[in-house]
Short mmCIF file of C-alpha atoms in Angstrom, two decimals:
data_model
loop_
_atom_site.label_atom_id
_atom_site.label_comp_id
_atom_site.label_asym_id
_atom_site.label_seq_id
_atom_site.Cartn_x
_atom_site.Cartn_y
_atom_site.Cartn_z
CA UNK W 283 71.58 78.81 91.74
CA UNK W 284 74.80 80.76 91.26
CA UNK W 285 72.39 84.04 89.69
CA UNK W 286 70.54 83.42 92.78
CA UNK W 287 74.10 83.71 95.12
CA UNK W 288 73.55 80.11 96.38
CA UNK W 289 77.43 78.56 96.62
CA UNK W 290 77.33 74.80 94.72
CA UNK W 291 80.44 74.05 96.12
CA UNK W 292 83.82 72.34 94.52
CA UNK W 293 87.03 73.14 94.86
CA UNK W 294 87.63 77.08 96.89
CA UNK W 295 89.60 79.43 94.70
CA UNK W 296 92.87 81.00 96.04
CA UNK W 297 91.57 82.97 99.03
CA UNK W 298 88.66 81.16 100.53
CA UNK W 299 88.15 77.58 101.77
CA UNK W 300 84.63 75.68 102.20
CA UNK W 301 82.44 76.15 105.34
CA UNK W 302 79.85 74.11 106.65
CA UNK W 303 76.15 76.48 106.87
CA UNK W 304 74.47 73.51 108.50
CA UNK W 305 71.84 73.43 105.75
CA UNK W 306 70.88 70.31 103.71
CA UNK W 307 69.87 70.33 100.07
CA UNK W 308 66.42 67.48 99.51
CA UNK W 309 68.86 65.06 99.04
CA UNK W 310 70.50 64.81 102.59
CA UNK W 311 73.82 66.78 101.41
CA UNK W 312 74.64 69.31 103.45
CA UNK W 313 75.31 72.92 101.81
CA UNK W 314 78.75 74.96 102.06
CA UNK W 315 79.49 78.52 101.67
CA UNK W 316 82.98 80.32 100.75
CA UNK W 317 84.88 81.93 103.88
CA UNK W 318 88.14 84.21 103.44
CA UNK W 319 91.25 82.81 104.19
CA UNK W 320 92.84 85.74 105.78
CA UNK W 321 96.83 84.81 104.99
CA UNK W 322 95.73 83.49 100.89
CA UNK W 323 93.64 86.87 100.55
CA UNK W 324 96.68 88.96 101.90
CA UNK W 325 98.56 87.38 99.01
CA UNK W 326 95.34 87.81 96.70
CA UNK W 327 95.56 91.82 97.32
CA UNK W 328 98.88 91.85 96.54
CA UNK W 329 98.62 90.55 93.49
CA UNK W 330 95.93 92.96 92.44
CA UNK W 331 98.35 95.92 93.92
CA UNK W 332 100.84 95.01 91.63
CA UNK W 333 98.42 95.22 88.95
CA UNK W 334 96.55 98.43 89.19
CA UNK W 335 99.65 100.42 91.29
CA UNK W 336 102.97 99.12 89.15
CA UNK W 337 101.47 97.98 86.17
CA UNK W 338 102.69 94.67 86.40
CA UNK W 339 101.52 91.70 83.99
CA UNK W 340 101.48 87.73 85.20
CA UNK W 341 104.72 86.94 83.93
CA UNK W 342 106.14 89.58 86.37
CA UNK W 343 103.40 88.85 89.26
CA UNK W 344 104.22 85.11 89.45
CA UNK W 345 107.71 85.53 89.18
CA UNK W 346 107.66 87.54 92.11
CA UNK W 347 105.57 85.31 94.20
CA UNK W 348 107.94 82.26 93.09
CA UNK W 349 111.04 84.34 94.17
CA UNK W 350 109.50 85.14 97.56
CA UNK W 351 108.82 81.00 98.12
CA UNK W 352 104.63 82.18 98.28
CA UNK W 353 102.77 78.47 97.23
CA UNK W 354 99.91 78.19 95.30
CA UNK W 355 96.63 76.90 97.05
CA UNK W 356 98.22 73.28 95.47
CA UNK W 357 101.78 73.80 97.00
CA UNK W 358 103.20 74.21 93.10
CA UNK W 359 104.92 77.45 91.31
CA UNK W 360 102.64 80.58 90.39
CA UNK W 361 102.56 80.66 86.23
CA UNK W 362 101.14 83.52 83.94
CA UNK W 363 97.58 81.72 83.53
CA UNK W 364 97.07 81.17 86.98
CA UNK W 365 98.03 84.84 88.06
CA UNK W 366 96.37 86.36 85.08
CA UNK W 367 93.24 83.90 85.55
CA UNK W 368 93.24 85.56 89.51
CA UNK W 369 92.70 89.09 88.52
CA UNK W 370 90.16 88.26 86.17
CA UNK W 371 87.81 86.35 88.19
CA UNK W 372 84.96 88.27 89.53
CA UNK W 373 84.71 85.72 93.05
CA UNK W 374 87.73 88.44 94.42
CA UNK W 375 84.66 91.52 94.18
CA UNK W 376 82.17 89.09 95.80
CA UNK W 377 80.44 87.55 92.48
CA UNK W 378 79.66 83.81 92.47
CA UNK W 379 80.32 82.76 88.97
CA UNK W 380 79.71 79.50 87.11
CA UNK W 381 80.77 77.95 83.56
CA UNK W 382 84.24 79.54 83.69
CA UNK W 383 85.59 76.18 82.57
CA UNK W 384 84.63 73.54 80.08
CA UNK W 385 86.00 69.85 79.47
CA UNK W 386 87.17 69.44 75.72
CA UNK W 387 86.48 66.78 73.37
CA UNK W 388 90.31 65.03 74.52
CA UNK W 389 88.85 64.82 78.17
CA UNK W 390 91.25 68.16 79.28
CA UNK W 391 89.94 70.72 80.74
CA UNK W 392 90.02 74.46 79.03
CA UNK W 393 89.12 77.88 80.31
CA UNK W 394 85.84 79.86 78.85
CA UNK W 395 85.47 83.57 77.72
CA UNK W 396 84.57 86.05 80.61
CA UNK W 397 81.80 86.74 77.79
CA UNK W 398 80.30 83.31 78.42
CA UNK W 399 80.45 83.54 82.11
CA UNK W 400 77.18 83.22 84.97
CA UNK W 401 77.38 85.54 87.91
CA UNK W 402 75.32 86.27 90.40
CA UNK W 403 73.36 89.16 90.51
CA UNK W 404 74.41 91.02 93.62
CA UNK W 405 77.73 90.55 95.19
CA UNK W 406 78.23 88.83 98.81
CA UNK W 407 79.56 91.11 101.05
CA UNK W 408 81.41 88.54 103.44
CA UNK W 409 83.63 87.25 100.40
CA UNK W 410 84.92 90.71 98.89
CA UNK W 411 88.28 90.60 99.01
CA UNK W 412 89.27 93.33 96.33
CA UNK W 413 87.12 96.06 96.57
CA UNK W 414 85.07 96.53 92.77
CA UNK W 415 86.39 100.04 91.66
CA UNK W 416 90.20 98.45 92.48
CA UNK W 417 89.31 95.22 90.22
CA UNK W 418 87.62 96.91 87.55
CA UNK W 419 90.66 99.28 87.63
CA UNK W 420 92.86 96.11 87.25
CA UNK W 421 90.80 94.83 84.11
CA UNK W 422 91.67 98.48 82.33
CA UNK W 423 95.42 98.00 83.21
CA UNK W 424 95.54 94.41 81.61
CA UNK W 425 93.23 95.33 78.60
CA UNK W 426 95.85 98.16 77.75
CA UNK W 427 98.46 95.82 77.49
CA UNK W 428 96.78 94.85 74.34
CA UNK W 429 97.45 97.11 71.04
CA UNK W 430 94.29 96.82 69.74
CA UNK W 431 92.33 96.77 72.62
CA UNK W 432 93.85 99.61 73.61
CA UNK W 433 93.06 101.65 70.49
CA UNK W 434 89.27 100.40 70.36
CA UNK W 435 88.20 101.09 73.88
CA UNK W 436 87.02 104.87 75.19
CA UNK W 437 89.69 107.23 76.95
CA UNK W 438 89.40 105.24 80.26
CA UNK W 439 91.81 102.93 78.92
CA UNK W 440 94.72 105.68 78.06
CA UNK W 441 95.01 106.57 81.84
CA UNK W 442 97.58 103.38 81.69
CA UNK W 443 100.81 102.72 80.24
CA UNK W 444 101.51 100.21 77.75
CA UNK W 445 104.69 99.00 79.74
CA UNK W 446 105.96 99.40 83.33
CA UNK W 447 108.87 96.77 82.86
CA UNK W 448 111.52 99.21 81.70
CA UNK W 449 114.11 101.22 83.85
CA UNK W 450 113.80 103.70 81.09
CA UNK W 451 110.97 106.51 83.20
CA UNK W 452 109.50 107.09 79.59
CA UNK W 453 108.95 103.68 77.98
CA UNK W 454 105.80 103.55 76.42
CA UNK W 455 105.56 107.43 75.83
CA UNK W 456 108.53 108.64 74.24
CA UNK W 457 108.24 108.88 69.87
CA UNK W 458 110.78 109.91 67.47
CA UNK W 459 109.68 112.79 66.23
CA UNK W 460 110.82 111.68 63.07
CA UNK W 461 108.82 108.65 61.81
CA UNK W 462 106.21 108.75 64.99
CA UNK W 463 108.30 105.09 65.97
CA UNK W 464 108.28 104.32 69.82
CA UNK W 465 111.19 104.77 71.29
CA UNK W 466 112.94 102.03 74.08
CA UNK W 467 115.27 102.20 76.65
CA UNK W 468 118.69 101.05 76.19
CA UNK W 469 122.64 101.57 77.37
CA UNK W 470 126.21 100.67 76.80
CA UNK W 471 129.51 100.76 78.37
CA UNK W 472 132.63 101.72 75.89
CA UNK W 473 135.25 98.77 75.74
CA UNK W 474 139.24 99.35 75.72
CA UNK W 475 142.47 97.67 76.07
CA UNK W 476 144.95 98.96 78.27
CA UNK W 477 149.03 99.59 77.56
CA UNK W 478 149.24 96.09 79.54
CA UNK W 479 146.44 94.39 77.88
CA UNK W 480 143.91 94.33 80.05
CA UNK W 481 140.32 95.09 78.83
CA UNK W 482 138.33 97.61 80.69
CA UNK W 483 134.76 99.33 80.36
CA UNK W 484 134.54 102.90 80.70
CA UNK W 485 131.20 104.14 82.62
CA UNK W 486 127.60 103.14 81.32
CA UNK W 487 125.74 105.25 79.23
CA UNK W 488 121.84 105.13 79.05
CA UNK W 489 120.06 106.32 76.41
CA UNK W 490 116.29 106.23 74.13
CA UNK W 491 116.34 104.88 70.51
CA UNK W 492 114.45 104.85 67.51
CA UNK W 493 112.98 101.34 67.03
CA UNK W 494 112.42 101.59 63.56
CA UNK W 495 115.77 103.40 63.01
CA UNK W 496 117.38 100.25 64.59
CA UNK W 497 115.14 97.66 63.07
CA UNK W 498 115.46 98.32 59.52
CA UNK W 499 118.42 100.62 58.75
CA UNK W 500 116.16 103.84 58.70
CA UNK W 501 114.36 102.48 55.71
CA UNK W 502 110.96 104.37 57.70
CA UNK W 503 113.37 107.27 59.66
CA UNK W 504 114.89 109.97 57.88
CA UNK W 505 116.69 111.52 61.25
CA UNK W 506 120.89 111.23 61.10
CA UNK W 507 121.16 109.83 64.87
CA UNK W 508 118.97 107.65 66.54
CA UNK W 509 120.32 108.50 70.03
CA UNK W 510 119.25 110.47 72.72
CA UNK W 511 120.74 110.79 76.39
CA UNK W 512 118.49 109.46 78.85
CA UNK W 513 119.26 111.42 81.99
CA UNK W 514 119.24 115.22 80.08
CA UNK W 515 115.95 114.18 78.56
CA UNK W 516 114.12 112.47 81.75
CA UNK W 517 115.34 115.62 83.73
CA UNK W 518 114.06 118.15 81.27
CA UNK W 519 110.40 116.91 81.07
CA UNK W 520 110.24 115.96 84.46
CA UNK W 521 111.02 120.11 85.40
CA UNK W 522 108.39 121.06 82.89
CA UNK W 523 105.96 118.54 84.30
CA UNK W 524 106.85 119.33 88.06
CA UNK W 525 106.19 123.17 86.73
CA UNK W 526 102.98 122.72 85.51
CA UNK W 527 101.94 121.35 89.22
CA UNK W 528 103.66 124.25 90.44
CA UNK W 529 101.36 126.53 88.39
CA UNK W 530 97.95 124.43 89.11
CA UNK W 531 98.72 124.43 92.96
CA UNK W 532 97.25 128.44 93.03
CA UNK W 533 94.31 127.65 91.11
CA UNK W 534 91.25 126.61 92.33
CA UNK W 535 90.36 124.57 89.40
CA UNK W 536 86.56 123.12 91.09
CA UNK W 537 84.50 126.13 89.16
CA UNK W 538 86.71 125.22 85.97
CA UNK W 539 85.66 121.55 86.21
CA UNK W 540 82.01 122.00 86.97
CA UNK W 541 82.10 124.36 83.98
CA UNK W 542 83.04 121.77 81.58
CA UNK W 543 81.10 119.09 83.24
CA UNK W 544 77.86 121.43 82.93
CA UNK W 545 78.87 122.13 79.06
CA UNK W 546 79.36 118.28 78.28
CA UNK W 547 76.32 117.60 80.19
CA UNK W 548 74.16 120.52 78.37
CA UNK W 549 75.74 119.42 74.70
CA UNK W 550 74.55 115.55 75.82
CA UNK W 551 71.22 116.30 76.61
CA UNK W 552 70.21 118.18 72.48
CA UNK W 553 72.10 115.22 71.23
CA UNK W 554 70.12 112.46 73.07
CA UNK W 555 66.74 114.49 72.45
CA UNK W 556 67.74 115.26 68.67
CA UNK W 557 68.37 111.23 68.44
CA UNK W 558 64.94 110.46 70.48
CA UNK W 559 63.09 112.66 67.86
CA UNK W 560 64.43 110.59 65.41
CA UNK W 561 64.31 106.88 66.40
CA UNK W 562 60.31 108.13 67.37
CA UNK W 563 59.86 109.44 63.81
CA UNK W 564 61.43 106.86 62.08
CA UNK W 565 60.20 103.89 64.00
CA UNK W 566 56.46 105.34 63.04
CA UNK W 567 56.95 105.37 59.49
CA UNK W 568 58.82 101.70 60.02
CA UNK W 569 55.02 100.78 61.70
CA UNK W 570 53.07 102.42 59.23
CA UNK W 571 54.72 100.48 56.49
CA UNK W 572 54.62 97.54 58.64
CA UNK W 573 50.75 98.04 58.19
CA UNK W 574 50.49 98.14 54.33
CA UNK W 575 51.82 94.97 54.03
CA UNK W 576 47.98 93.24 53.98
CA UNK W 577 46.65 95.82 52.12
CA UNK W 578 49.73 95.64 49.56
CA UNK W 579 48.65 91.63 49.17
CA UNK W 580 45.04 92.39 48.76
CA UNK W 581 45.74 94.63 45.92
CA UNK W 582 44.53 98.00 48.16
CA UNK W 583 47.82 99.64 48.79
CA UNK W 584 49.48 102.40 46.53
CA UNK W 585 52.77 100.54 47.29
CA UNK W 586 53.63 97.00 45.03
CA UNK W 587 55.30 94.42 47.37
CA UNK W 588 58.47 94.92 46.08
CA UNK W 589 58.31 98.65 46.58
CA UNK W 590 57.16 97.75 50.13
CA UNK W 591 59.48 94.94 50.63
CA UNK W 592 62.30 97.23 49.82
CA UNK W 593 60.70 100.65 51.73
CA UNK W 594 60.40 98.38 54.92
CA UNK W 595 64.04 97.63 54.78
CA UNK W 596 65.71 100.86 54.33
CA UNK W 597 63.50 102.10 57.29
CA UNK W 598 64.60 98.84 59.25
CA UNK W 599 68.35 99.74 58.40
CA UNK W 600 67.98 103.28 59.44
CA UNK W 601 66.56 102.70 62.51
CA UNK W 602 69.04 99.81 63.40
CA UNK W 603 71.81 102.66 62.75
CA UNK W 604 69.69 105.28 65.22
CA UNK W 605 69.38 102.31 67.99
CA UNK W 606 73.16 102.13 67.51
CA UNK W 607 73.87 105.61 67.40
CA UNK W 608 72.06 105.61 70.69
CA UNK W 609 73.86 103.14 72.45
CA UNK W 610 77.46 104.87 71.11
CA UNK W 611 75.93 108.32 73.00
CA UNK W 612 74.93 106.26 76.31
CA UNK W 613 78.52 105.13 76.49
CA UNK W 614 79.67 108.37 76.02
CA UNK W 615 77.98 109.73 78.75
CA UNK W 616 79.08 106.82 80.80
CA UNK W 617 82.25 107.81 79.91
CA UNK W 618 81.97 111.24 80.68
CA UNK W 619 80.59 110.69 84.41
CA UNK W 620 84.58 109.13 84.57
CA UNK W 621 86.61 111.83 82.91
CA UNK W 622 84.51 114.20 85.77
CA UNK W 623 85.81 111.43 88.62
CA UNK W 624 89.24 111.34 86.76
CA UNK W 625 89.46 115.61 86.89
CA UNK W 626 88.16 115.79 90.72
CA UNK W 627 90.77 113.07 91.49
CA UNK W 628 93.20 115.39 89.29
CA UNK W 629 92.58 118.15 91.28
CA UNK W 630 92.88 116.48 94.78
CA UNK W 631 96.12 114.69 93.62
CA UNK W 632 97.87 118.21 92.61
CA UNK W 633 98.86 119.55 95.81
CA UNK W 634 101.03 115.73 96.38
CA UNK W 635 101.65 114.93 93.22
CA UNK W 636 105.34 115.63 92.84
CA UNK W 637 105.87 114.06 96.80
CA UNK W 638 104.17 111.02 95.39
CA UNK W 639 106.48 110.57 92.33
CA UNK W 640 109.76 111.36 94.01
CA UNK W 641 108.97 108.50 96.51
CA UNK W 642 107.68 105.92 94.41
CA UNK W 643 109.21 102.97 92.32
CA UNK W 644 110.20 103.08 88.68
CA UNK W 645 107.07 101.33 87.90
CA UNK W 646 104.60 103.65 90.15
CA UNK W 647 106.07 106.57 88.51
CA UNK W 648 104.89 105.15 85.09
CA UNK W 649 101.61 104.85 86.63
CA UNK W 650 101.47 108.58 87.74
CA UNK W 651 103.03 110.13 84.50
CA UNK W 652 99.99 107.88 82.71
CA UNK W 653 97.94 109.75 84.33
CA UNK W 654 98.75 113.34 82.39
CA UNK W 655 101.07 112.36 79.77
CA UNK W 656 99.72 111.40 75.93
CA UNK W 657 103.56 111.22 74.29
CA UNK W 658 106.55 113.13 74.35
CA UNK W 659 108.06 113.11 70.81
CA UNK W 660 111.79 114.01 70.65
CA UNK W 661 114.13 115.83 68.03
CA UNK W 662 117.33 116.51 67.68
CA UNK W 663 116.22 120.37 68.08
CA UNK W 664 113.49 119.99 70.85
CA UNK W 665 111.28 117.63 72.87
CA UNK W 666 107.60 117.85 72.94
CA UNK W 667 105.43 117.04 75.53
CA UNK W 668 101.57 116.25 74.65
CA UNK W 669 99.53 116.26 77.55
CA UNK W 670 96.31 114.53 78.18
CA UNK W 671 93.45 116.77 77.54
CA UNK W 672 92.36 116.98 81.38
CA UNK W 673 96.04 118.48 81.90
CA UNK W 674 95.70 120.60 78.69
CA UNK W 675 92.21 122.66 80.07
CA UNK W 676 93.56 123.03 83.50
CA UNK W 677 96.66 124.44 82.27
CA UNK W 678 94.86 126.49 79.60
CA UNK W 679 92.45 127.83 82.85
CA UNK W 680 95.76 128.81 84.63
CA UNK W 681 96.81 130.86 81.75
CA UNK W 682 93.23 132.59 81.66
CA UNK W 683 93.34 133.45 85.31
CA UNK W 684 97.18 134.85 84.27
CA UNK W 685 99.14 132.52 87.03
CA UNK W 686 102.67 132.91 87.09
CA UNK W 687 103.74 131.93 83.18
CA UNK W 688 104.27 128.25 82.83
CA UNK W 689 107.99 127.37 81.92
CA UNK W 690 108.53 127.70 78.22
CA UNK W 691 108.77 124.84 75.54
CA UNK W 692 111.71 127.03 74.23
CA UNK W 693 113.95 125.99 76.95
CA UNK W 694 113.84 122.50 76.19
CA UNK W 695 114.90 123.39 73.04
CA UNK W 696 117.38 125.29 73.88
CA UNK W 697 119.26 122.64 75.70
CA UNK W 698 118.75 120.36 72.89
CA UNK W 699 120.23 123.08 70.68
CA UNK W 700 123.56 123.53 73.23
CA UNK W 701 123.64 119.73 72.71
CA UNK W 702 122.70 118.01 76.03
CA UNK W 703 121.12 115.02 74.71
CA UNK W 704 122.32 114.00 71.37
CA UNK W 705 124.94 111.19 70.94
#
């Protein structure tokens, strides 16, 4: 019923309530459908906007509900499990879904893998609340929360930080270009006792540190200081960055983007008729072994069964490994119909880009700079910024087409030289 989009009722998630439709199942009961609640799905978006636009996680979301007095569907606080359990339920992109939940052996009730889930097979237009592209956006911010997820999955995933929670712009970023250890956000004030005895703080200073350097004595870090000013260093890369823009706002970058689009596409195609060759070939000579199996038993085959037996299951491995291989390339290409989407949006977010970060929150910013930076590793000599590749070939196209030179890495260094940012 739910594959089929027919509503079996229960208890409305946050956003909708139950509506009579005025028909009756065999049985006499009459049938309900799901209707928006206009003020709960207000509340809905926002969460989701906090998600995909500052990066938030639950713990954040539902503490910001709680402080703004915002009640849950049953009048009680907003926790983690609830919020998180929101933005991962498909109902909020108009999919019906069924077997979300389970009752344990104890008689409680506990929450199934999305894995395990029934939807239905189209979505229902009059229950979207969050629009698909948004929510699926909002599963890639959560998933990169996660370490390991976020190493395992395809590129998609690195257009997010790690982190938006910090006041410190480059949480989540910034390295020591040392030992490769992230580096966090931190300050201090200086302490001291006036002639009368009175204790005063002097002003606070903000700063990046080497987490391993702190951690373990600089058992892993070799560096002398583990300190860097925060405010020389966040207005030095932000220059650079706000330079590069500068340079990429008087090229037309659509021919450069086609271009690499039309070479991905071109190097796809002889790798996904190379691997049809193959699975073809081999899954022929997997048949034609298949075959000598009788004759092998009947004593008319040049192959003993153990030859066979072993023959038919190298072929079987080999072509398990092609049908894999296969399915690896699909994704790929999948992937690369995104990084095309990502560079168009690039290119159309340019010309605003730097009017966008100026007026948006701490968290927003993150966001943005996620969007072009890969790390930015700092010295006590220099600070390196590693761009994401997108950034990298339009800014290599720029220098082809010989725009205006792009500011210099040297100057960075230089100010790290005259000692603007050490401690």
């Amino acid at each position: 019923m739910i594959e089929a989009g027919i509503y079996m009722s229960g208890t409305p998630p946050y956003g909708y309530t139950n509506v009579k439709t005025g028909i009756f199942s065999k049985r006499g009961i009459e049938r309900k459908k799901l209707a928006i609640l206009q003020k709960e799905a207000e509340v809905v978006k926002l969460v989701y906007r906090l998600s995909t636009e500052n990066g938030w996680g639950g713990h954040r979301i539902a503490k910001y509900l709680n402080e703004r007095n915002i009640p849950t569907k049953k009048n009680s606080k907003w926790t983690v499990s609830v919020v998180n359990f929101m933005l991962r339920n498909p109902i909020y992109k108009g999919y019906l879904t069924y077997n979300k939940t389970s009752v344990k052996k104890n008689g409680t009730q506990g929450r199934v893998g999305s894995k395990e889930w029934v939807l239905s097979d189209k979505p229902i237009e009059e229950i979207i609340i969050i629009d698909e592209k948004e929510w699926e956006k909002s599963q890639k911010v959560r998933e990169s929360r996660i370490p390991e997820m976020y190493k395992e999955k395809n590129m998609d995933y690195e257009s997010y930080p790690l982190h938006t929670k910090s006041d410190a712009l480059f949480t989540g970023f910034i390295k020591c270009g040392y030992c490769g250890s992230k580096m966090n956000g931190s300050s201090s004030r200086d302490r001291y006792k006036t002639k009368e005895g009175t204790i005063k703080y002097g002003k606070q200073q903000k700063y990046y540190r080497c987490v391993s350097r702190i951690s373990n004595g600089g058992a892993t870090c070799n560096q002398s200081k583990s300190c860097y000013r925060r405010g020389p260093i966040e207005e030095m890369v932000l220059e650079e960055i706000f330079t590069y823009f500068d340079t990429l706002e008087k090229v037309d970058l659509t021919k450069k983007i086609n271009d690499i689009n039309n070479k991905s596409k071109s190097e796809e195609e002889i790798k996904i008729k190379d691997l049809s060759n193959k699975i073809t070939k081999v899954t022929h000579e997997f048949e034609t072994l298949k075959k000598e199996i009788v004759k092998s038993i009947n004593g008319s085959s040049s192959f003993t069964p153990e030859i066979l037996s072993e023959l038919i299951n190298t072929k079987e491995k080999e072509l398990l490994a092609l049908r894999e291989e296969s399915y690896k390339l699909n994704e790929q290409i999948k992937k690369q119909k995104y990084d095309y989407n990502s560079m168009m949006k690039m290119k159309e977010l340019i010309p605003i880009w730097k009017d966008e970060f100026q007026k948006s929150s701490i968290e927003m910013k993150k966001m943005l700079l996620a969007q072009i930076i890969d790390e930015i590793l700092i010295y006590r000599e220099k600070i390196e910024i590693k761009l994401k590749i997108i950034m990298e070939e339009f800014l290599k196209y720029a220098k082809e087409l010989k725009v205006d030179d792009i500011k210099s890495k040297k100057i960075i260094a230089d100010y790290c030289k005259n000692g603007y940012i050490g401690l």
